[in-house]
Amino acid sequence: MKAALNADLHCHSTVSDGVLAPSEVAARAHANGVTLWALTDHDELGGQAEAMQAAADLGMRCFSGVEISVTWSGQTVHIVGLDVDTQDATLLEGLRRTRAGRAERAREIGQRLAALGMPGAYEGALPYAGNPELISRTHFARFLVEAGYCPDVQTVFTRYLADDREANVPMKWASLENAVGWIRGAGGCAIIAHPGRYKFSVHLFSRLYDEFKSLGGEGIEVVTGSHSPEQYIQYAHVARRYGFLASCGSDFHSPDESRCDLGRLPPLPPDLKPVWHDRL
Ligand code: AMP
Ligand code: MN
Ligand code: MN
Ligand code: MN
């Protein structure tokens, strides 16, 4: 019998808001028993060459990957693209446009934090961003912890930076249509990331699934570091109902911050068709 795969198809490196370099993430995934891996940095493919080379050197199977920020119905939704052509010009240009505006937003986050009594956060967060084009709320959170304003990153989000908190500056990210179109145009599989994190009504969730599917979206994350075990069951049900392929990934960012380490998730329910089914 073929040994079951330990797939981890969602994680981050210093190319976005993770703390390890792409090759270090690969090494940690491999050490933790991952046999099929994808690095999915936010809005950026700059870490893929290093990631794929490191995976090849370790003898670990690997897909290319990206996590695209989308604005849909007034909320941020993340769409993972797996097995994309990392040289695809339309995808690269779309990601470049999606990243634009982060620097200006970061300055505004800095101003809001200053108004809340935490000055210097923009200058403080910058050195945490390994990729200056990809300064994110996570980098601010790490700075505020280091500066002693909060005990940990999670607390920073709960108090100041979560979507509904005062220092968050909302962005108009890519459209769902564009994100799915770029991924498909680059030969990849589009996947709704961590659906359990979105605050949509039942009605809006079904609209999201219908629209995503009609655009050619194929997958949904069922088992992720962002879901509770009850949510594994809930989104497995969604996968069956809509005929989505199922994906799984830790959403690992840092050994100190992530709820779930690389390779430490339970397997997908065996009746679901996994995203890698027709791609290995
Ligand atoms: P950004 O792309 O700058 O809006 O930042 C989004 C990132 O912030 C996500 O990818 C997560 O890594 C992190 N994040 C967002 N919301 C939370 C939260 N409530 N708790 C912890 N991390 C969060
Ligand atoms: Mn992140
Ligand atoms: Mn995400
Ligand atoms: Mn992620």
PDB file of N, CA and C and ligand atoms in Angstrom, residues 10 12 42 67 78 193-194 197 251, ligand 3:
ATOM      1  N   HIS A  10       0.262  25.235   2.871  1.00  0.00           N
ATOM      2  CA  HIS A  10       0.005  26.641   3.212  1.00  0.00           C
ATOM      3  C   HIS A  10       0.964  27.055   4.322  1.00  0.00           C
ATOM      4  N   HIS A  12       4.310  30.328   5.294  1.00  0.00           N
ATOM      5  CA  HIS A  12       4.915  31.620   4.921  1.00  0.00           C
ATOM      6  C   HIS A  12       6.392  31.703   5.290  1.00  0.00           C
ATOM      7  N   HIS A  42       2.218  35.612   0.899  1.00  0.00           N
ATOM      8  CA  HIS A  42       1.171  36.559   0.514  1.00  0.00           C
ATOM      9  C   HIS A  42       1.602  37.356  -0.724  1.00  0.00           C
ATOM     10  N   GLU A  67      -0.510  32.963  -1.836  1.00  0.00           N
ATOM     11  CA  GLU A  67      -1.784  33.269  -1.168  1.00  0.00           C
ATOM     12  C   GLU A  67      -2.161  34.697  -1.540  1.00  0.00           C
ATOM     13  N   HIS A  78      -8.757  35.247   1.445  1.00  0.00           N
ATOM     14  CA  HIS A  78      -7.483  34.802   0.890  1.00  0.00           C
ATOM     15  C   HIS A  78      -7.692  33.612  -0.047  1.00  0.00           C
ATOM     16  N   ALA A 193      -8.854  29.894   1.037  1.00  0.00           N
ATOM     17  CA  ALA A 193      -8.070  29.651   2.258  1.00  0.00           C
ATOM     18  C   ALA A 193      -8.950  29.834   3.497  1.00  0.00           C
ATOM     19  N   HIS A 194      -8.643  29.047   4.519  1.00  0.00           N
ATOM     20  CA  HIS A 194      -9.265  29.140   5.858  1.00  0.00           C
ATOM     21  C   HIS A 194     -10.654  29.802   5.882  1.00  0.00           C
ATOM     22  N   ARG A 197     -12.404  31.550   8.948  1.00  0.00           N
ATOM     23  CA  ARG A 197     -12.031  32.852   9.512  1.00  0.00           C
ATOM     24  C   ARG A 197     -12.905  33.988   9.028  1.00  0.00           C
ATOM     25  N   ASP A 251      -0.567  26.944   7.761  1.00  0.00           N
ATOM     26  CA  ASP A 251      -0.484  28.410   7.799  1.00  0.00           C
ATOM     27  C   ASP A 251       0.608  28.843   8.772  1.00  0.00           C
TER      28      ASP A 251
HETATM   29 MN    MN B   3      -4.518  33.865   5.103  1.00  0.00          MN
END
